Amino acid sequence: MPRHVAVIMDGNGRWAQRRNLPRIEGHREGAESVRDIVRAARQVGLEALTLYAFSSQNWARPPDEVAALMDLLRDYLVSERDEILENEIRLRAIGDIERLPVHVLEPLHELMSASRPNGAMALTLALSYGGRESIAQAARQAAAKVAAGDLAEGQLDADTLGAHMPTAELPPLDLVVRTSGEQRMSNFLLWEAAYAEFYFTDVPWPEFRRQELYAALQDFSGRERRFGRTGGQIGPRAAAGDGRDG
Ligand code: IPE
Ligand code: IPE
Ligand code: MG
């Protein structure tokens, strides 16, 4: 079982267009997939689920589509609040969330703080998120420490920079799923995915329900992760240390 799964929830627009529906109907159905996948992830015992809901680059979409996505996000936060708290899920957000409209920011901040004590699963929403932007942000924070004399320049290695990433408190990323046929990162967890496994499916996000998640987990269970070592080093009889570097 992976500890931390991240999903690039793609294909809402195409799903709708194939049905001669407006793209927003695809986003609406996609929100139902979010509900089902969060429940299923919690039930199977994932420690962390990270969902790419809105990228830094998605601000460039037509304003009515952006507005509709923001409204759906607010609806999700309001309607799922009780269930998230009852299931001891901690909600987090990564990305430049201050760009979000206030009707999203307000329930987001509220649920993040209400769910802070929860430890059953970390649900992280990537909102106004870009992987490059988050690396730049971490670099700025580390540079400020160097300038203030709190960090020696020579100590700024991968582990130290990694500790400044917004995902630093989450388990290492094990698996990235992308729906709807595209095989690219689209500026998602670039730093975190260094040793993640990838699972691509043609199923569009509105049709990606728990059975599809189970299929991805099943596929992951057959992967051999070597973290740079040889197969012989990481086999069942060479189990000393798992080779992770965070
Ligand atoms: C994913 O579906 C949702 C967001 C990016 C917000 P898309 O809207 O990208 O759907 P396609 O890729 O156009 O089909
Ligand atoms: C990535 O999907 C962003 C989200 C799923 C939120 P996009 O649909 O925006 O990615 P590109 O534009 O096809 O690379
Ligand atoms: Mg897309």
JSON list of N, CA and C in Angstrom, two decimals, residues 25-64:
[
{"chain": "A", "resi": 25, "resn": "GLU", "atom": "N", "xyz": [-20.47, 21.12, -16.54]},
{"chain": "A", "resi": 25, "resn": "GLU", "atom": "CA", "xyz": [-21.16, 19.89, -16.09]},
{"chain": "A", "resi": 25, "resn": "GLU", "atom": "C", "xyz": [-20.14, 18.79, -15.82]},
{"chain": "A", "resi": 26, "resn": "GLY", "atom": "N", "xyz": [-19.04, 18.82, -16.53]},
{"chain": "A", "resi": 26, "resn": "GLY", "atom": "CA", "xyz": [-17.97, 17.86, -16.25]},
{"chain": "A", "resi": 26, "resn": "GLY", "atom": "C", "xyz": [-17.32, 18.14, -14.91]},
{"chain": "A", "resi": 27, "resn": "HIS", "atom": "N", "xyz": [-17.16, 19.40, -14.60]},
{"chain": "A", "resi": 27, "resn": "HIS", "atom": "CA", "xyz": [-16.59, 19.75, -13.29]},
{"chain": "A", "resi": 27, "resn": "HIS", "atom": "C", "xyz": [-17.54, 19.33, -12.16]},
{"chain": "A", "resi": 28, "resn": "ARG", "atom": "N", "xyz": [-18.84, 19.50, -12.43]},
{"chain": "A", "resi": 28, "resn": "ARG", "atom": "CA", "xyz": [-19.82, 19.12, -11.41]},
{"chain": "A", "resi": 28, "resn": "ARG", "atom": "C", "xyz": [-19.77, 17.62, -11.14]},
{"chain": "A", "resi": 29, "resn": "GLU", "atom": "N", "xyz": [-19.71, 16.84, -12.21]},
{"chain": "A", "resi": 29, "resn": "GLU", "atom": "CA", "xyz": [-19.63, 15.39, -12.04]},
{"chain": "A", "resi": 29, "resn": "GLU", "atom": "C", "xyz": [-18.28, 15.00, -11.43]},
{"chain": "A", "resi": 30, "resn": "GLY", "atom": "N", "xyz": [-17.24, 15.76, -11.79]},
{"chain": "A", "resi": 30, "resn": "GLY", "atom": "CA", "xyz": [-15.92, 15.52, -11.21]},
{"chain": "A", "resi": 30, "resn": "GLY", "atom": "C", "xyz": [-15.93, 15.72, -9.71]},
{"chain": "A", "resi": 31, "resn": "ALA", "atom": "N", "xyz": [-16.72, 16.65, -9.23]},
{"chain": "A", "resi": 31, "resn": "ALA", "atom": "CA", "xyz": [-16.81, 16.88, -7.78]},
{"chain": "A", "resi": 31, "resn": "ALA", "atom": "C", "xyz": [-17.39, 15.64, -7.09]},
{"chain": "A", "resi": 32, "resn": "GLU", "atom": "N", "xyz": [-18.28, 14.91, -7.79]},
{"chain": "A", "resi": 32, "resn": "GLU", "atom": "CA", "xyz": [-18.81, 13.66, -7.23]},
{"chain": "A", "resi": 32, "resn": "GLU", "atom": "C", "xyz": [-17.70, 12.61, -7.13]},
{"chain": "A", "resi": 33, "resn": "SER", "atom": "N", "xyz": [-16.81, 12.60, -8.10]},
{"chain": "A", "resi": 33, "resn": "SER", "atom": "CA", "xyz": [-15.67, 11.68, -8.01]},
{"chain": "A", "resi": 33, "resn": "SER", "atom": "C", "xyz": [-14.78, 12.04, -6.83]},
{"chain": "A", "resi": 34, "resn": "VAL", "atom": "N", "xyz": [-14.60, 13.33, -6.59]},
{"chain": "A", "resi": 34, "resn": "VAL", "atom": "CA", "xyz": [-13.79, 13.74, -5.44]},
{"chain": "A", "resi": 34, "resn": "VAL", "atom": "C", "xyz": [-14.40, 13.17, -4.16]},
{"chain": "A", "resi": 35, "resn": "ARG", "atom": "N", "xyz": [-15.72, 13.31, -4.03]},
{"chain": "A", "resi": 35, "resn": "ARG", "atom": "CA", "xyz": [-16.39, 12.80, -2.83]},
{"chain": "A", "resi": 35, "resn": "ARG", "atom": "C", "xyz": [-16.13, 11.30, -2.66]},
{"chain": "A", "resi": 36, "resn": "ASP", "atom": "N", "xyz": [-16.31, 10.54, -3.74]},
{"chain": "A", "resi": 36, "resn": "ASP", "atom": "CA", "xyz": [-16.16, 9.09, -3.66]},
{"chain": "A", "resi": 36, "resn": "ASP", "atom": "C", "xyz": [-14.71, 8.68, -3.38]},
{"chain": "A", "resi": 37, "resn": "ILE", "atom": "N", "xyz": [-13.78, 9.35, -4.04]},
{"chain": "A", "resi": 37, "resn": "ILE", "atom": "CA", "xyz": [-12.37, 8.96, -3.89]},
{"chain": "A", "resi": 37, "resn": "ILE", "atom": "C", "xyz": [-11.85, 9.32, -2.48]},
{"chain": "A", "resi": 38, "resn": "VAL", "atom": "N", "xyz": [-12.29, 10.44, -1.95]},
{"chain": "A", "resi": 38, "resn": "VAL", "atom": "CA", "xyz": [-11.86, 10.80, -0.58]},
{"chain": "A", "resi": 38, "resn": "VAL", "atom": "C", "xyz": [-12.37, 9.75, 0.41]},
{"chain": "A", "resi": 39, "resn": "ARG", "atom": "N", "xyz": [-13.65, 9.37, 0.26]},
{"chain": "A", "resi": 39, "resn": "ARG", "atom": "CA", "xyz": [-14.21, 8.34, 1.15]},
{"chain": "A", "resi": 39, "resn": "ARG", "atom": "C", "xyz": [-13.45, 7.03, 1.03]},
{"chain": "A", "resi": 40, "resn": "ALA", "atom": "N", "xyz": [-13.22, 6.60, -0.20]},
{"chain": "A", "resi": 40, "resn": "ALA", "atom": "CA", "xyz": [-12.56, 5.32, -0.43]},
{"chain": "A", "resi": 40, "resn": "ALA", "atom": "C", "xyz": [-11.12, 5.35, 0.10]},
{"chain": "A", "resi": 41, "resn": "ALA", "atom": "N", "xyz": [-10.44, 6.47, -0.10]},
{"chain": "A", "resi": 41, "resn": "ALA", "atom": "CA", "xyz": [-9.05, 6.58, 0.36]},
{"chain": "A", "resi": 41, "resn": "ALA", "atom": "C", "xyz": [-8.99, 6.46, 1.88]},
{"chain": "A", "resi": 42, "resn": "ARG", "atom": "N", "xyz": [-9.94, 7.09, 2.54]},
{"chain": "A", "resi": 42, "resn": "ARG", "atom": "CA", "xyz": [-10.01, 7.01, 4.00]},
{"chain": "A", "resi": 42, "resn": "ARG", "atom": "C", "xyz": [-10.30, 5.58, 4.44]},
{"chain": "A", "resi": 43, "resn": "GLN", "atom": "N", "xyz": [-11.21, 4.91, 3.72]},
{"chain": "A", "resi": 43, "resn": "GLN", "atom": "CA", "xyz": [-11.59, 3.55, 4.11]},
{"chain": "A", "resi": 43, "resn": "GLN", "atom": "C", "xyz": [-10.45, 2.55, 3.92]},
{"chain": "A", "resi": 44, "resn": "VAL", "atom": "N", "xyz": [-9.67, 2.74, 2.87]},
{"chain": "A", "resi": 44, "resn": "VAL", "atom": "CA", "xyz": [-8.57, 1.78, 2.66]},
{"chain": "A", "resi": 44, "resn": "VAL", "atom": "C", "xyz": [-7.35, 2.13, 3.52]},
{"chain": "A", "resi": 45, "resn": "GLY", "atom": "N", "xyz": [-7.38, 3.27, 4.20]},
{"chain": "A", "resi": 45, "resn": "GLY", "atom": "CA", "xyz": [-6.32, 3.60, 5.13]},
{"chain": "A", "resi": 45, "resn": "GLY", "atom": "C", "xyz": [-5.13, 4.35, 4.57]},
{"chain": "A", "resi": 46, "resn": "LEU", "atom": "N", "xyz": [-5.35, 5.08, 3.47]},
{"chain": "A", "resi": 46, "resn": "LEU", "atom": "CA", "xyz": [-4.27, 5.94, 2.98]},
{"chain": "A", "resi": 46, "resn": "LEU", "atom": "C", "xyz": [-3.95, 6.98, 4.05]},
{"chain": "A", "resi": 47, "resn": "GLU", "atom": "N", "xyz": [-2.67, 7.29, 4.21]},
{"chain": "A", "resi": 47, "resn": "GLU", "atom": "CA", "xyz": [-2.30, 8.34, 5.16]},
{"chain": "A", "resi": 47, "resn": "GLU", "atom": "C", "xyz": [-2.49, 9.72, 4.56]},
{"chain": "A", "resi": 48, "resn": "ALA", "atom": "N", "xyz": [-2.25, 9.82, 3.26]},
{"chain": "A", "resi": 48, "resn": "ALA", "atom": "CA", "xyz": [-2.32, 11.13, 2.63]},
{"chain": "A", "resi": 48, "resn": "ALA", "atom": "C", "xyz": [-2.83, 11.02, 1.20]},
{"chain": "A", "resi": 49, "resn": "LEU", "atom": "N", "xyz": [-3.76, 11.91, 0.88]},
{"chain": "A", "resi": 49, "resn": "LEU", "atom": "CA", "xyz": [-4.31, 12.02, -0.47]},
{"chain": "A", "resi": 49, "resn": "LEU", "atom": "C", "xyz": [-4.19, 13.49, -0.87]},
{"chain": "A", "resi": 50, "resn": "THR", "atom": "N", "xyz": [-3.52, 13.73, -2.00]},
{"chain": "A", "resi": 50, "resn": "THR", "atom": "CA", "xyz": [-3.34, 15.11, -2.47]},
{"chain": "A", "resi": 50, "resn": "THR", "atom": "C", "xyz": [-4.00, 15.23, -3.84]},
{"chain": "A", "resi": 51, "resn": "LEU", "atom": "N", "xyz": [-4.89, 16.20, -3.97]},
{"chain": "A", "resi": 51, "resn": "LEU", "atom": "CA", "xyz": [-5.68, 16.36, -5.19]},
{"chain": "A", "resi": 51, "resn": "LEU", "atom": "C", "xyz": [-5.35, 17.68, -5.89]},
{"chain": "A", "resi": 52, "resn": "TYR", "atom": "N", "xyz": [-5.02, 17.56, -7.17]},
{"chain": "A", "resi": 52, "resn": "TYR", "atom": "CA", "xyz": [-4.73, 18.77, -7.98]},
{"chain": "A", "resi": 52, "resn": "TYR", "atom": "C", "xyz": [-6.07, 19.31, -8.47]},
{"chain": "A", "resi": 53, "resn": "ALA", "atom": "N", "xyz": [-6.54, 20.34, -7.83]},
{"chain": "A", "resi": 53, "resn": "ALA", "atom": "CA", "xyz": [-7.87, 20.86, -8.12]},
{"chain": "A", "resi": 53, "resn": "ALA", "atom": "C", "xyz": [-7.84, 22.08, -9.02]},
{"chain": "A", "resi": 54, "resn": "PHE", "atom": "N", "xyz": [-6.77, 22.89, -8.91]},
{"chain": "A", "resi": 54, "resn": "PHE", "atom": "CA", "xyz": [-6.70, 24.13, -9.72]},
{"chain": "A", "resi": 54, "resn": "PHE", "atom": "C", "xyz": [-5.24, 24.56, -9.77]},
{"chain": "A", "resi": 55, "resn": "SER", "atom": "N", "xyz": [-4.72, 24.68, -10.98]},
{"chain": "A", "resi": 55, "resn": "SER", "atom": "CA", "xyz": [-3.30, 25.01, -11.11]},
{"chain": "A", "resi": 55, "resn": "SER", "atom": "C", "xyz": [-3.10, 26.52, -11.21]},
{"chain": "A", "resi": 56, "resn": "SER", "atom": "N", "xyz": [-1.88, 26.95, -10.97]},
{"chain": "A", "resi": 56, "resn": "SER", "atom": "CA", "xyz": [-1.52, 28.37, -11.17]},
{"chain": "A", "resi": 56, "resn": "SER", "atom": "C", "xyz": [-1.89, 28.81, -12.59]},
{"chain": "A", "resi": 57, "resn": "GLN", "atom": "N", "xyz": [-1.74, 27.85, -13.53]},
{"chain": "A", "resi": 57, "resn": "GLN", "atom": "CA", "xyz": [-1.97, 28.17, -14.94]},
{"chain": "A", "resi": 57, "resn": "GLN", "atom": "C", "xyz": [-3.47, 28.17, -15.29]},
{"chain": "A", "resi": 58, "resn": "ASN", "atom": "N", "xyz": [-4.29, 27.50, -14.45]},
{"chain": "A", "resi": 58, "resn": "ASN", "atom": "CA", "xyz": [-5.73, 27.45, -14.74]},
{"chain": "A", "resi": 58, "resn": "ASN", "atom": "C", "xyz": [-6.41, 28.81, -14.59]},
{"chain": "A", "resi": 59, "resn": "TRP", "atom": "N", "xyz": [-5.75, 29.79, -13.97]},
{"chain": "A", "resi": 59, "resn": "TRP", "atom": "CA", "xyz": [-6.32, 31.14, -13.91]},
{"chain": "A", "resi": 59, "resn": "TRP", "atom": "C", "xyz": [-6.51, 31.71, -15.31]},
{"chain": "A", "resi": 60, "resn": "ALA", "atom": "N", "xyz": [-5.77, 31.17, -16.29]},
{"chain": "A", "resi": 60, "resn": "ALA", "atom": "CA", "xyz": [-5.85, 31.69, -17.66]},
{"chain": "A", "resi": 60, "resn": "ALA", "atom": "C", "xyz": [-7.07, 31.16, -18.41]},
{"chain": "A", "resi": 61, "resn": "ARG", "atom": "N", "xyz": [-7.88, 30.31, -17.79]},
{"chain": "A", "resi": 61, "resn": "ARG", "atom": "CA", "xyz": [-9.09, 29.81, -18.46]},
{"chain": "A", "resi": 61, "resn": "ARG", "atom": "C", "xyz": [-10.14, 30.93, -18.55]},
{"chain": "A", "resi": 62, "resn": "PRO", "atom": "N", "xyz": [-11.17, 30.71, -19.37]},
{"chain": "A", "resi": 62, "resn": "PRO", "atom": "CA", "xyz": [-12.21, 31.75, -19.47]},
{"chain": "A", "resi": 62, "resn": "PRO", "atom": "C", "xyz": [-12.78, 32.08, -18.09]},
{"chain": "A", "resi": 63, "resn": "PRO", "atom": "N", "xyz": [-13.05, 33.36, -17.85]},
{"chain": "A", "resi": 63, "resn": "PRO", "atom": "CA", "xyz": [-13.48, 33.78, -16.51]},
{"chain": "A", "resi": 63, "resn": "PRO", "atom": "C", "xyz": [-14.73, 33.05, -16.00]},
{"chain": "A", "resi": 64, "resn": "ASP", "atom": "N", "xyz": [-15.65, 32.71, -16.90]},
{"chain": "A", "resi": 64, "resn": "ASP", "atom": "CA", "xyz": [-16.85, 32.03, -16.39]},
{"chain": "A", "resi": 64, "resn": "ASP", "atom": "C", "xyz": [-16.54, 30.61, -15.94]}
]
